PDB file of N, CA and C in Angstrom:
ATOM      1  N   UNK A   1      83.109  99.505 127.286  1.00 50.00           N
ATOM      2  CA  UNK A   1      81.908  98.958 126.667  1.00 50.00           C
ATOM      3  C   UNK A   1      82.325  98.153 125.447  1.00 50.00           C
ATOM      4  N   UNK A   2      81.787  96.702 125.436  1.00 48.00           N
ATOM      5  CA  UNK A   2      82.432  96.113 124.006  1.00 48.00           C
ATOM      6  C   UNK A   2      81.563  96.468 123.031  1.00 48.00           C
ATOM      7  N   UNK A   3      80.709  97.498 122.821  1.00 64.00           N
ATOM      8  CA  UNK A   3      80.153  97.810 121.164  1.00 64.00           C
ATOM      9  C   UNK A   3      81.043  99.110 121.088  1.00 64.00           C
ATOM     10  N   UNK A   4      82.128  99.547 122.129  1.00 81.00           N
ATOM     11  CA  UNK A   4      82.735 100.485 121.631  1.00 81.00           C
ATOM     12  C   UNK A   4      84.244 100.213 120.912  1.00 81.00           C
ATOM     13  N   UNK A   5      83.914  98.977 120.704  1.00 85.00           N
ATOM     14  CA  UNK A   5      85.358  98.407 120.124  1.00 85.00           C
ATOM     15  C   UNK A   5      85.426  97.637 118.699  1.00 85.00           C
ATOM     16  N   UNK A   6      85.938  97.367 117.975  1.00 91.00           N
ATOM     17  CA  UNK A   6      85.768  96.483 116.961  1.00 91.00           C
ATOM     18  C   UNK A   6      86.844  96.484 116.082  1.00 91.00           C
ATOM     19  N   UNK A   7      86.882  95.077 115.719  1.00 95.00           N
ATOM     20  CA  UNK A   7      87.718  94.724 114.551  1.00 95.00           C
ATOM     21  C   UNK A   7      87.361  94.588 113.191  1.00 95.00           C
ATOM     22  N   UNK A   8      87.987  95.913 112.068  1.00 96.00           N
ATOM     23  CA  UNK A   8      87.275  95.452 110.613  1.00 96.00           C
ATOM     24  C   UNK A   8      88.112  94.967 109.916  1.00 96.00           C
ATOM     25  N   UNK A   9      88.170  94.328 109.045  1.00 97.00           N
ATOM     26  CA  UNK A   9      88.462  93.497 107.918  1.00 97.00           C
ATOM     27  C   UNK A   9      87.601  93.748 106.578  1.00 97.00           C
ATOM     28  N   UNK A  10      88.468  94.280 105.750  1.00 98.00           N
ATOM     29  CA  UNK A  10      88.090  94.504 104.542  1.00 98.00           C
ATOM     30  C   UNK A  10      88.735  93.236 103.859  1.00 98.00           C
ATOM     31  N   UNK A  11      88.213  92.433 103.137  1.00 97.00           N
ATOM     32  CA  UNK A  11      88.947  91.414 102.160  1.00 97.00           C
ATOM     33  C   UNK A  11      88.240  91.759 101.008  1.00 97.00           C
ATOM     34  N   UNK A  12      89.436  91.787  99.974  1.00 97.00           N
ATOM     35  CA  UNK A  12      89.001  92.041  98.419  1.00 97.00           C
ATOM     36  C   UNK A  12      88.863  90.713  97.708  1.00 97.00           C
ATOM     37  N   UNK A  13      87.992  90.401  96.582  1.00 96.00           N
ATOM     38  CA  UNK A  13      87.965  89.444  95.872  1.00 96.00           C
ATOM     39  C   UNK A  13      89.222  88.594  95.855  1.00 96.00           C
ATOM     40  N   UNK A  14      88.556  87.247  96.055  1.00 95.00           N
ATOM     41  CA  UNK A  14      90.105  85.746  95.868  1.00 95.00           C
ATOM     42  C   UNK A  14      89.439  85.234  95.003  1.00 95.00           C
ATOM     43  N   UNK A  15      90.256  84.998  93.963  1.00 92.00           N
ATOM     44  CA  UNK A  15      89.443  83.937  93.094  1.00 92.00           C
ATOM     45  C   UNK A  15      87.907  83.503  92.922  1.00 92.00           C
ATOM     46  N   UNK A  16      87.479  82.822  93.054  1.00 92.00           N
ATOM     47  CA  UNK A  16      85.959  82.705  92.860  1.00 92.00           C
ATOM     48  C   UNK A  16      84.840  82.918  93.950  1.00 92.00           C
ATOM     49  N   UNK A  17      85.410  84.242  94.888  1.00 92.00           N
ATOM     50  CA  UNK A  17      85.551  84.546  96.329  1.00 92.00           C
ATOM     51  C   UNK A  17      84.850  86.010  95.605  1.00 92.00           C
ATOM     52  N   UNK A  18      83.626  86.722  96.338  1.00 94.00           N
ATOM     53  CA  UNK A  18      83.457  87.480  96.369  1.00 94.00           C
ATOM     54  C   UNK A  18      84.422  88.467  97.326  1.00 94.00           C
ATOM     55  N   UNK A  19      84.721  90.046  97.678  1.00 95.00           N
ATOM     56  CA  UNK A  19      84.748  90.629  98.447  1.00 95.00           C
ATOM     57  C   UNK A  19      84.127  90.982  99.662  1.00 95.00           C
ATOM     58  N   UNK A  20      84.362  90.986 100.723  1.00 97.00           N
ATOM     59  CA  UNK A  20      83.492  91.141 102.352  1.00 97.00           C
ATOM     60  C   UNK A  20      84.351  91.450 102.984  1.00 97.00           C
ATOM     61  N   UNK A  21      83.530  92.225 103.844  1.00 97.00           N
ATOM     62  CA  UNK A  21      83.714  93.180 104.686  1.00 97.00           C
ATOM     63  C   UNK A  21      83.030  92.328 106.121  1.00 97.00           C
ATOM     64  N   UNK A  22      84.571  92.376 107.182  1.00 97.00           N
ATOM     65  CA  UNK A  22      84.065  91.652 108.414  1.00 97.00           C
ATOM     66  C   UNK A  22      84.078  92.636 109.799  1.00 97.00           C
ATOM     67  N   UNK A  23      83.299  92.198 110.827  1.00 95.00           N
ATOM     68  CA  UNK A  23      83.339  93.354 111.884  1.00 95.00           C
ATOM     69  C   UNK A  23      83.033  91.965 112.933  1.00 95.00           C
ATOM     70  N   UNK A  24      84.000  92.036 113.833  1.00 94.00           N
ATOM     71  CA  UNK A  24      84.213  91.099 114.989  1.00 94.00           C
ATOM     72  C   UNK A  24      84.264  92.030 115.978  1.00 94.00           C
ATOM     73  N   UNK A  25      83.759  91.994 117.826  1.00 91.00           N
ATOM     74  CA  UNK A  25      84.253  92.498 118.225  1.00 91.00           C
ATOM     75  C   UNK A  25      85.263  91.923 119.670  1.00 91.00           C
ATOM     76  N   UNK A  26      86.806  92.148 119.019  1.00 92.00           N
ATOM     77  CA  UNK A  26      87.843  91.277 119.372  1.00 92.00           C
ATOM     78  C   UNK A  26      88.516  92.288 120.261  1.00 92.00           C
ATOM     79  N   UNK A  27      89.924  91.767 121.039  1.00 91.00           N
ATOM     80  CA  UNK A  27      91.048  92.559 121.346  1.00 91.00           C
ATOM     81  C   UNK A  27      91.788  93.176 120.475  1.00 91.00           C
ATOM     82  N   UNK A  28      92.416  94.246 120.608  1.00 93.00           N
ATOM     83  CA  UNK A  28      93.493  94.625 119.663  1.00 93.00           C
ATOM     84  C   UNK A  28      94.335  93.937 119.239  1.00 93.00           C
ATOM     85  N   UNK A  29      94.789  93.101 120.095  1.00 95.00           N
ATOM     86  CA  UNK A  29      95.854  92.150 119.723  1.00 95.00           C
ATOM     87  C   UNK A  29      95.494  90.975 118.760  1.00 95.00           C
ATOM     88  N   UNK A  30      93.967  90.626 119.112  1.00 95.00           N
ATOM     89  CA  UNK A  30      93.366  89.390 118.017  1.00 95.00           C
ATOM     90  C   UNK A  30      92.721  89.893 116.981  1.00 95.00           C
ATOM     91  N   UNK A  31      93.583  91.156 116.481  1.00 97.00           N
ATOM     92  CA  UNK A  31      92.466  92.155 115.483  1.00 97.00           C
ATOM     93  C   UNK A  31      93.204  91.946 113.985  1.00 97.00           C
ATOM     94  N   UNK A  32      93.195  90.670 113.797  1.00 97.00           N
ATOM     95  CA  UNK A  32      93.881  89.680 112.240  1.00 97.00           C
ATOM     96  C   UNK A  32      92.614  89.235 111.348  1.00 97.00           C
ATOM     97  N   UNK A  33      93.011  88.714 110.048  1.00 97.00           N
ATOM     98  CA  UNK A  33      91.717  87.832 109.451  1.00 97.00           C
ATOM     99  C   UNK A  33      92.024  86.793 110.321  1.00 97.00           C
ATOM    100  N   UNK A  34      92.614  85.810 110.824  1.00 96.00           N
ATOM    101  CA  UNK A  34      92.468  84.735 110.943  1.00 96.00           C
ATOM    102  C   UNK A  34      91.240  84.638 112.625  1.00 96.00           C
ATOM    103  N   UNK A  35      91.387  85.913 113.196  1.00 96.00           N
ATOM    104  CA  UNK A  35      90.490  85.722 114.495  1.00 96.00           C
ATOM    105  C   UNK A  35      89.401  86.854 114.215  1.00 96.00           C
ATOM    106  N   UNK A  36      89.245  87.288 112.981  1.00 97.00           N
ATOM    107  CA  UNK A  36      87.647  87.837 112.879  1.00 97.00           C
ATOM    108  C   UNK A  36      87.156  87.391 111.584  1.00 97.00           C
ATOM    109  N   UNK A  37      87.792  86.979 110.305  1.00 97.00           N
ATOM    110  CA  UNK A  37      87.038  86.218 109.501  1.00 97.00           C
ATOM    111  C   UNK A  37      86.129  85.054 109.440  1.00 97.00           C
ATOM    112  N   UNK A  38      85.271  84.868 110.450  1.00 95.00           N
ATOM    113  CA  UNK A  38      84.147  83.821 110.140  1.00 95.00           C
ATOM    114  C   UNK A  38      82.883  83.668 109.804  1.00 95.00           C
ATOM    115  N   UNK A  39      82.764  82.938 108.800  1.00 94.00           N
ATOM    116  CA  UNK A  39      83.271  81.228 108.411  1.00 94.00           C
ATOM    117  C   UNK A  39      84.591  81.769 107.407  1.00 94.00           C
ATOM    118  N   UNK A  40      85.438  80.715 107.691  1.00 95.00           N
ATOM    119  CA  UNK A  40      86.610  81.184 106.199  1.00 95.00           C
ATOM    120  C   UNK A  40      85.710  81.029 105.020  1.00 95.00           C
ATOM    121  N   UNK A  41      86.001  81.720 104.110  1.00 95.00           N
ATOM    122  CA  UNK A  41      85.042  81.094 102.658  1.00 95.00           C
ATOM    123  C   UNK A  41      86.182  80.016 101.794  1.00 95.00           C
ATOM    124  N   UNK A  42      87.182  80.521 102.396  1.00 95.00           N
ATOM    125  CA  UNK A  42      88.224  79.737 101.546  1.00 95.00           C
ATOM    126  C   UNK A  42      89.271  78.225 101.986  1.00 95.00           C
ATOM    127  N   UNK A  43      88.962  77.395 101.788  1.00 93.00           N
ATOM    128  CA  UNK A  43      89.379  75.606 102.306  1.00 93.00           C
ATOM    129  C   UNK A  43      91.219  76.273 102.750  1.00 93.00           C
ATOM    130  N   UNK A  44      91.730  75.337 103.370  1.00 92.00           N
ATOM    131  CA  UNK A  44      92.582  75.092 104.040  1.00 92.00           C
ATOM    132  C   UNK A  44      94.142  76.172 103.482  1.00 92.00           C
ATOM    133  N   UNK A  45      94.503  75.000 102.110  1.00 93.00           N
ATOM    134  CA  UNK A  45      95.254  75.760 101.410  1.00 93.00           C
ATOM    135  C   UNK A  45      95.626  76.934 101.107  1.00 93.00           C
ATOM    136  N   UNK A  46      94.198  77.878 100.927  1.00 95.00           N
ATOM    137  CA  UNK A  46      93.929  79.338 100.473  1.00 95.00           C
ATOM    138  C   UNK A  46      94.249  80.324 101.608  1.00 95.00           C
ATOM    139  N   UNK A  47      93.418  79.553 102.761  1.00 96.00           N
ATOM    140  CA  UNK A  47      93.790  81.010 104.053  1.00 96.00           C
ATOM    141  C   UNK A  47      95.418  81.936 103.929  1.00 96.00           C
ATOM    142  N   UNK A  48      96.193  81.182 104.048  1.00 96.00           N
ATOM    143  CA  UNK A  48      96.940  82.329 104.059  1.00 96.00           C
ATOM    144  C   UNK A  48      97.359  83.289 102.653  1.00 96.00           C
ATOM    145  N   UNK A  49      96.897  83.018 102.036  1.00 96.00           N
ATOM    146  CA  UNK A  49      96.634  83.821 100.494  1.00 96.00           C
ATOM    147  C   UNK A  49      95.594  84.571 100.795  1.00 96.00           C
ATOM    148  N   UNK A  50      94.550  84.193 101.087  1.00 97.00           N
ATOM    149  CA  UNK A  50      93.675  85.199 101.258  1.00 97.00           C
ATOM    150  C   UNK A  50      93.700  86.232 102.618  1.00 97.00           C
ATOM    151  N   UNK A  51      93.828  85.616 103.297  1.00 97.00           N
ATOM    152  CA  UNK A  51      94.216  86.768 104.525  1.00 97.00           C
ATOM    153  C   UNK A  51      95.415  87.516 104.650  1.00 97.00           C
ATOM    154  N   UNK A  52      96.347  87.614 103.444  1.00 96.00           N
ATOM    155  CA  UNK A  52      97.354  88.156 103.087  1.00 96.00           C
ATOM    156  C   UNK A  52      96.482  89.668 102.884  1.00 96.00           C
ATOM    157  N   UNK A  53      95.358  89.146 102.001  1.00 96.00           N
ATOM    158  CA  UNK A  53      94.775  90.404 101.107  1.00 96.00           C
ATOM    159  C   UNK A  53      93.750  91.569 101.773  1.00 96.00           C
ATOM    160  N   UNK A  54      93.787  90.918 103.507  1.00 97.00           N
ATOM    161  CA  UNK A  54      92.576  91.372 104.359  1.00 97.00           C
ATOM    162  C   UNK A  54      93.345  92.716 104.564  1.00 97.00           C
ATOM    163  N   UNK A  55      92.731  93.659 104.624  1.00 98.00           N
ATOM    164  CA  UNK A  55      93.232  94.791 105.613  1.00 98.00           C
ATOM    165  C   UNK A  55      92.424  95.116 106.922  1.00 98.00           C
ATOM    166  N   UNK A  56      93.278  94.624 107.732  1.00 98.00           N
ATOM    167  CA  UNK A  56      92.026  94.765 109.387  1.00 98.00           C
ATOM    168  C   UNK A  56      92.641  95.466 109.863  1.00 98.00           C
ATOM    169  N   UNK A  57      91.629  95.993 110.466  1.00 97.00           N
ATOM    170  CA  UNK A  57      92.108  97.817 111.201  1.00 97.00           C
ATOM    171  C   UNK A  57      91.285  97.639 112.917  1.00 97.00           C
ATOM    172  N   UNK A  58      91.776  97.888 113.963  1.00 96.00           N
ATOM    173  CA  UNK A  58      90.912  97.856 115.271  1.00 96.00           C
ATOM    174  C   UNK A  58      90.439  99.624 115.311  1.00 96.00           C
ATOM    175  N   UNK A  59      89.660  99.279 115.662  1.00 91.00           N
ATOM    176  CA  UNK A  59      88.585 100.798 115.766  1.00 91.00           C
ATOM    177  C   UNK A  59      87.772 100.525 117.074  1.00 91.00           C
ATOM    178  N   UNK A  60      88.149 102.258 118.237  1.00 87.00           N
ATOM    179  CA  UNK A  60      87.715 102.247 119.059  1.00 87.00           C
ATOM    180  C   UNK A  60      86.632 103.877 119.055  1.00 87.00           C
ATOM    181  N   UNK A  61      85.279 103.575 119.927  1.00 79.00           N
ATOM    182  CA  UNK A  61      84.296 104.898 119.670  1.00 79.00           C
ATOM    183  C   UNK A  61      84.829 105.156 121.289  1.00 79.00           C
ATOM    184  N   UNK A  62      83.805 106.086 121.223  1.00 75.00           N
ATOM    185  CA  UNK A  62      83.255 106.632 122.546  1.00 75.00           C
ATOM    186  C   UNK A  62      81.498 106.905 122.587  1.00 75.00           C
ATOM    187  N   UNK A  63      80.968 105.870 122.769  1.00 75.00           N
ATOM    188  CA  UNK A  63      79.360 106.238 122.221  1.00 75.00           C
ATOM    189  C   UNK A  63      78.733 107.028 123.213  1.00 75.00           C
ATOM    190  N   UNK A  64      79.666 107.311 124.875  1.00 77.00           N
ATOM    191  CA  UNK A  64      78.800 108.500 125.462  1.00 77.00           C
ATOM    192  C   UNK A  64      79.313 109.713 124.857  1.00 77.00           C
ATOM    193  N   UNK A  65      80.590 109.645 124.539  1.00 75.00           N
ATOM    194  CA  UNK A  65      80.773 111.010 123.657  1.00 75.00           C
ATOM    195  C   UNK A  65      79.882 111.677 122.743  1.00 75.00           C
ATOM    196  N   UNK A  66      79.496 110.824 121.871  1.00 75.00           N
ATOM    197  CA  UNK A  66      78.447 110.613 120.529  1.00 75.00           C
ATOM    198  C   UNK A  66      77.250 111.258 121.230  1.00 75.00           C
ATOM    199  N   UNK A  67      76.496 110.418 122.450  1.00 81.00           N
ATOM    200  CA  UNK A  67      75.306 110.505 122.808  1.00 81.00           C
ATOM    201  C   UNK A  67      75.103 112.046 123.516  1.00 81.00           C
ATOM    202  N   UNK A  68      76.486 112.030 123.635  1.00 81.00           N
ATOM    203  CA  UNK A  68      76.598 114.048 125.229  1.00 81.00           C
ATOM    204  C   UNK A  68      76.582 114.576 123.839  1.00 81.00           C
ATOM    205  N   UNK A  69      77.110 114.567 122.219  1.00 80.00           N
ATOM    206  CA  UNK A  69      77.134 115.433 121.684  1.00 80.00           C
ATOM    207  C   UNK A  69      75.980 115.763 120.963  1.00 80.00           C
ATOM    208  N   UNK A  70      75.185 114.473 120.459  1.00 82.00           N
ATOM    209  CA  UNK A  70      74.140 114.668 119.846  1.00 82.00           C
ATOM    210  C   UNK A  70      72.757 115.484 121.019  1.00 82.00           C
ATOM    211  N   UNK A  71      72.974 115.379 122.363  1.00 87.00           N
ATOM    212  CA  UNK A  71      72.149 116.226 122.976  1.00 87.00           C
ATOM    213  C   UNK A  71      72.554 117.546 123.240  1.00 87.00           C
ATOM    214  N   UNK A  72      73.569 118.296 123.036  1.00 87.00           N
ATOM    215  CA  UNK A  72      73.864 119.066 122.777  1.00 87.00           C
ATOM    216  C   UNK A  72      73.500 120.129 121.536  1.00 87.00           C
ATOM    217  N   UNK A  73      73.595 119.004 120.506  1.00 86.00           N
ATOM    218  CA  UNK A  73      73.180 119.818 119.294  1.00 86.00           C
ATOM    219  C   UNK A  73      71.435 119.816 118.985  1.00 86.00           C
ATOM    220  N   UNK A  74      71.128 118.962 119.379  1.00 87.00           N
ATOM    221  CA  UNK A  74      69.809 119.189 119.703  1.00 87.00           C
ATOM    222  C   UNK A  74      68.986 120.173 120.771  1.00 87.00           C
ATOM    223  N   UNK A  75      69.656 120.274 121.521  1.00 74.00           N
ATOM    224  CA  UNK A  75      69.399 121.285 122.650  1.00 74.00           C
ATOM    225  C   UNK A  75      69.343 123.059 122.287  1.00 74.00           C
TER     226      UNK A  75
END
């Protein structure tokens, strides 16, 4: 299921760049700033300075897991 997958990206403040937080949902392998940060906020020059500073992490669920457990505990 692709909402059970996702790529985050935390980027901290660049220069006159607020901090954001990105969620793409990519392959593991395309799980970089440069293939889930969009729009860049930052012109040409900057990208690789700033996506130096991203920390992207791929994160996988199991949302029938989630869903069998929450009826469970409700039950």
């Amino acid at each position: 299921n692709s909402e059970d997958v996702r790529c985050k990206c935390i980027c901290p403040p660049y220069k006159d760049h607020s901090g954001h937080i990105y969620n793409k949902n990519v392959s593991q392998k395309d799980c970089d700033c440069l293939h889930v940060v969009e729009p860049m906020p930052v012109p040409g020059p900057d990208v690789e300075a700033y996506c130096l500073r991203c920390e992207c992490k791929y994160e996988e669920r199991s949302s029938v897991t989630i869903k069998v457990n929450r009826v469970i505990l409700l039950a």
